[in-house]
PDB file of C-alpha atoms in Angstrom:
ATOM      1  CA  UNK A1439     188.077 156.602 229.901  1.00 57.00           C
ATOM      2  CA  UNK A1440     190.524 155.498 232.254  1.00 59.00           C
ATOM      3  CA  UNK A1441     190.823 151.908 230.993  1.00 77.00           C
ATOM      4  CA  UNK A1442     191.924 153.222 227.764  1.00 72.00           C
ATOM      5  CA  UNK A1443     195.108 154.733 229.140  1.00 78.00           C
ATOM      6  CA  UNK A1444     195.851 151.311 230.878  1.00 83.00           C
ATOM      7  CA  UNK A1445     195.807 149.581 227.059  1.00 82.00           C
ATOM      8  CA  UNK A1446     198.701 147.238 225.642  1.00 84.00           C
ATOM      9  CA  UNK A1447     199.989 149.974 223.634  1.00 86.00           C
ATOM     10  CA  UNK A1448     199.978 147.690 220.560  1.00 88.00           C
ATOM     11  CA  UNK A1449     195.928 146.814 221.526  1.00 86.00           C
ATOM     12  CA  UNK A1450     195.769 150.665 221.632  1.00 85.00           C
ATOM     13  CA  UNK A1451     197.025 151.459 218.126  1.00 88.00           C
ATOM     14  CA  UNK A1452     195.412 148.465 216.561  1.00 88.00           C
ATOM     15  CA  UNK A1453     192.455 150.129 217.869  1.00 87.00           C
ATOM     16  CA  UNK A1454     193.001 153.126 216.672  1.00 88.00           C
ATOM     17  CA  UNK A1455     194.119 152.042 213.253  1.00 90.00           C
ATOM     18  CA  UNK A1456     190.469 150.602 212.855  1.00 91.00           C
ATOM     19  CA  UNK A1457     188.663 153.711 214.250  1.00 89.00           C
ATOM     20  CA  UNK A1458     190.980 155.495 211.440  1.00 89.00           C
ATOM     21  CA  UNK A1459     189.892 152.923 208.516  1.00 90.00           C
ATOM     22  CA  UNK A1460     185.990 153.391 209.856  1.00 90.00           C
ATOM     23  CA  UNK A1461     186.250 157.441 209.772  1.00 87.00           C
ATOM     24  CA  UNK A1462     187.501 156.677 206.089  1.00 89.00           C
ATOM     25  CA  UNK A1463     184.811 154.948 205.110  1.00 89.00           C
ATOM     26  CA  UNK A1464     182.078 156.980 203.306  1.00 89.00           C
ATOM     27  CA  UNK A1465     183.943 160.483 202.991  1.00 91.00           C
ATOM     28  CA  UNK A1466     185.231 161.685 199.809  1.00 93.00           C
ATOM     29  CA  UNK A1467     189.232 162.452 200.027  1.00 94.00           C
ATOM     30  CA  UNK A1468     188.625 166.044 200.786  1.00 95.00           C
ATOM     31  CA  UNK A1469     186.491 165.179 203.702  1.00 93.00           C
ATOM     32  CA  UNK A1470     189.101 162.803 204.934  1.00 93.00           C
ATOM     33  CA  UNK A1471     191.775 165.748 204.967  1.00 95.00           C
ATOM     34  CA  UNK A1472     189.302 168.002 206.802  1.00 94.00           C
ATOM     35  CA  UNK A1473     188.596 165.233 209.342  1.00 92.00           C
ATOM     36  CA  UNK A1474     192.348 164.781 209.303  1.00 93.00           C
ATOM     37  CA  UNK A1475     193.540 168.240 209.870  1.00 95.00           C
ATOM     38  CA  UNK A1476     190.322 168.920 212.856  1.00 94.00           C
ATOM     39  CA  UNK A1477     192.305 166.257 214.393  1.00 94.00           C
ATOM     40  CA  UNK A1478     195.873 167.113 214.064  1.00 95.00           C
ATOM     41  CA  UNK A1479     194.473 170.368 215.479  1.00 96.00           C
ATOM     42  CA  UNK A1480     193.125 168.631 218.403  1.00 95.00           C
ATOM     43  CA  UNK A1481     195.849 166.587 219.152  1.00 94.00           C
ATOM     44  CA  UNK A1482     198.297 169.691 219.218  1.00 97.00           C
ATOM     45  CA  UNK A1483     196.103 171.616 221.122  1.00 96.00           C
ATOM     46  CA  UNK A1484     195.952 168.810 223.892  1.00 95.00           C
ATOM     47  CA  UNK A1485     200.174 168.434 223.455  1.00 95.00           C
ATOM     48  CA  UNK A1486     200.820 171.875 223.594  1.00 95.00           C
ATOM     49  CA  UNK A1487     198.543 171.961 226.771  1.00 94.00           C
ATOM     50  CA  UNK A1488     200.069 169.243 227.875  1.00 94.00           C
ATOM     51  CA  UNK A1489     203.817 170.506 227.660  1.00 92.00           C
ATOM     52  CA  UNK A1490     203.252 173.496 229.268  1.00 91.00           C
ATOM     53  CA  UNK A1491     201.592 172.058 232.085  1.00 92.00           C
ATOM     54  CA  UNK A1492     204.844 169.713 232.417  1.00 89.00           C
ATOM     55  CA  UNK A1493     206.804 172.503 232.849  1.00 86.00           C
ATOM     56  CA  UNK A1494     205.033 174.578 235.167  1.00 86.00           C
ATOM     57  CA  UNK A1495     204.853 171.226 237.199  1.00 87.00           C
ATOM     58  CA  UNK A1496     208.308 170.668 236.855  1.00 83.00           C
ATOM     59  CA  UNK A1497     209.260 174.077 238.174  1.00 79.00           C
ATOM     60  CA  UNK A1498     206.652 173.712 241.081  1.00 82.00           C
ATOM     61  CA  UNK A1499     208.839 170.794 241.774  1.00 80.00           C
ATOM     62  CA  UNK A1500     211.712 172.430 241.355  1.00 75.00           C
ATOM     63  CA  UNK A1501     213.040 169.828 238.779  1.00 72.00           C
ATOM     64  CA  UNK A1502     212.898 172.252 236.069  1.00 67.00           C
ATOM     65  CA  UNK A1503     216.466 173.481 234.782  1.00 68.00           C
ATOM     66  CA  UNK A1504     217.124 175.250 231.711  1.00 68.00           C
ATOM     67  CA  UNK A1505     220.093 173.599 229.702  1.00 66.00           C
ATOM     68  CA  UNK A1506     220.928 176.573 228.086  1.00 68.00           C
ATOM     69  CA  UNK A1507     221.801 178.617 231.129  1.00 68.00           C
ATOM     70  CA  UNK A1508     225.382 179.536 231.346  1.00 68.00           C
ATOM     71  CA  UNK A1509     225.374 178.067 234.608  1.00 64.00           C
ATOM     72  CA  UNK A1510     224.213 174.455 233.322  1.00 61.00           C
ATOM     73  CA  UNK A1511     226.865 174.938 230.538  1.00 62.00           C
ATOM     74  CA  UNK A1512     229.928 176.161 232.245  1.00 64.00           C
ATOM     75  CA  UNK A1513     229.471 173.171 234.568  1.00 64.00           C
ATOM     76  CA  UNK A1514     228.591 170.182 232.331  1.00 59.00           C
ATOM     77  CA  UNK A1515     230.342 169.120 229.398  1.00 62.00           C
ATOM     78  CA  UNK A1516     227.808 166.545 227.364  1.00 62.00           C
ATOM     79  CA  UNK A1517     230.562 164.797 225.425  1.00 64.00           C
ATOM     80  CA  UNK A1518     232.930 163.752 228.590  1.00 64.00           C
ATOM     81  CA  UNK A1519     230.300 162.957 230.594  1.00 65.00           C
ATOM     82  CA  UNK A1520     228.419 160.878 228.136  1.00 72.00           C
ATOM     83  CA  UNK A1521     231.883 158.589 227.378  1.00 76.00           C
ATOM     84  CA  UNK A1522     232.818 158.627 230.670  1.00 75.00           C
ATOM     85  CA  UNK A1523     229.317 157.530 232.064  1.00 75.00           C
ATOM     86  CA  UNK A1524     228.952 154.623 229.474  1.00 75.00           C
ATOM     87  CA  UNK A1525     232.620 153.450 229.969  1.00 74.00           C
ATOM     88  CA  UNK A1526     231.269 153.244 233.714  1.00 75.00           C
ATOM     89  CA  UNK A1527     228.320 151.501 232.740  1.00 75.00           C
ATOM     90  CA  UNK A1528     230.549 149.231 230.568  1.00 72.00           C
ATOM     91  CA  UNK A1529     232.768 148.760 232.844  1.00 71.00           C
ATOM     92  CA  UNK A1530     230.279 147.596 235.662  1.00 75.00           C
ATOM     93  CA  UNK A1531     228.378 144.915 233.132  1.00 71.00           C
ATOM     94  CA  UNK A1532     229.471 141.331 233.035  1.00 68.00           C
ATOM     95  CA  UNK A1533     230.939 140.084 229.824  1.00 68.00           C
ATOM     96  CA  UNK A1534     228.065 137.255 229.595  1.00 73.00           C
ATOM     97  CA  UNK A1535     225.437 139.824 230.534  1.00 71.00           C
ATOM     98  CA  UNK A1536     226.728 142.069 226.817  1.00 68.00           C
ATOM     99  CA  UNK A1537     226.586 138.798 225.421  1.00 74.00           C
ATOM    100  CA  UNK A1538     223.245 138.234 226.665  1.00 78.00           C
ATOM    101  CA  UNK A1539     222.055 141.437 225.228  1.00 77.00           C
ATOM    102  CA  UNK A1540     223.758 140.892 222.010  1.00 76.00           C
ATOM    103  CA  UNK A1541     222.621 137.508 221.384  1.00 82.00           C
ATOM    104  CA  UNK A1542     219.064 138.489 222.029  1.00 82.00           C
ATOM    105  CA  UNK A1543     219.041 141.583 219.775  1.00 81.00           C
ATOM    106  CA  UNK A1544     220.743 139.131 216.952  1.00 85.00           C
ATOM    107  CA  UNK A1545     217.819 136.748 217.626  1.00 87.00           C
ATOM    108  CA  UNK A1546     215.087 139.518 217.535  1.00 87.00           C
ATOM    109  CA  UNK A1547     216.662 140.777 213.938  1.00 87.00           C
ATOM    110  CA  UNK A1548     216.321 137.162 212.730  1.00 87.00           C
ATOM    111  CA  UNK A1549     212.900 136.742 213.621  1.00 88.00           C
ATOM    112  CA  UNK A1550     211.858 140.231 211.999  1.00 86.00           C
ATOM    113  CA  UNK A1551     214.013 138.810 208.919  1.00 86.00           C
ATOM    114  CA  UNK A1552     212.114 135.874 208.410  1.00 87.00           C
ATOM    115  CA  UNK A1553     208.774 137.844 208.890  1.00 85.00           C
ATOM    116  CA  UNK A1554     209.748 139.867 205.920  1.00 83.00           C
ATOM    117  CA  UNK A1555     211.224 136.996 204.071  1.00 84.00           C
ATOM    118  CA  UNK A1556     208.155 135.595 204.320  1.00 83.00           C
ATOM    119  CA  UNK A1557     205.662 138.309 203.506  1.00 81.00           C
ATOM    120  CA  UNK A1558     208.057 138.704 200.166  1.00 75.00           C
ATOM    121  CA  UNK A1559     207.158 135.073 199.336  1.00 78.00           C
ATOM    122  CA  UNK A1560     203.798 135.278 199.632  1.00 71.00           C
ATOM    123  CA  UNK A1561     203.032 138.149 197.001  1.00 63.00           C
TER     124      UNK A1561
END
């Protein structure tokens, strides 16, 4: 079971896509939404389990802060540390390194442009 939790993630949902399509394949449409709905259930049973063993962990470790305290929110203030912390960042980055960035993320939109170009042209 391990192995599966050490999966490309896009291996892992391919997977899982197919396990979907094979569940599908000889129940009516009502049976699909009870299969469907046993395993929403499941899967929110295992998150919810999940979360709150996170935070019990977290406060074993002491990393766990409420937000909400007065204490957390008399002493932060979200908006002027957020600018000020990415005008740092900013500041710190070499203007070929934003370029870098930039010119990669243009590339990356082209290429999912032309993949959609082309699945228009071939319907």
């Amino acid at each position: 079971m391990q192995s599966l939790f050490t999966l490309n993630p896009k291996v892992s949902t391919a997977l899982f896509t197919i396990i979907g399509f094979i569940l599908i394949e000889d129940l009516s449409t009502l049976e699909q939404n009870v299969v469907g709905n046993w395993l929403m259930l499941t899967a929110q049973v295992m998150i919810t389990n999940a979360s709150s063993q996170q935070l019990i962990e977290s406060y074993a470790a002491g990393t766990g802060i409420n937000i909400n305290s007065c204490e957390i929110k008399n002493t932060y203030n979200p908006l002027f540390y957020d600018i000020e912390n990415l005008r740092n960042i900013i500041r710190n980055m070499k203007p070929t390194e934003m370029q870098n960035i930039f010119n990669d993320l243009h590339n990356r939109l082209n290429k999912i442009e032309k993949i959609i170009n082309e699945m228009y042209d071939h319907r």
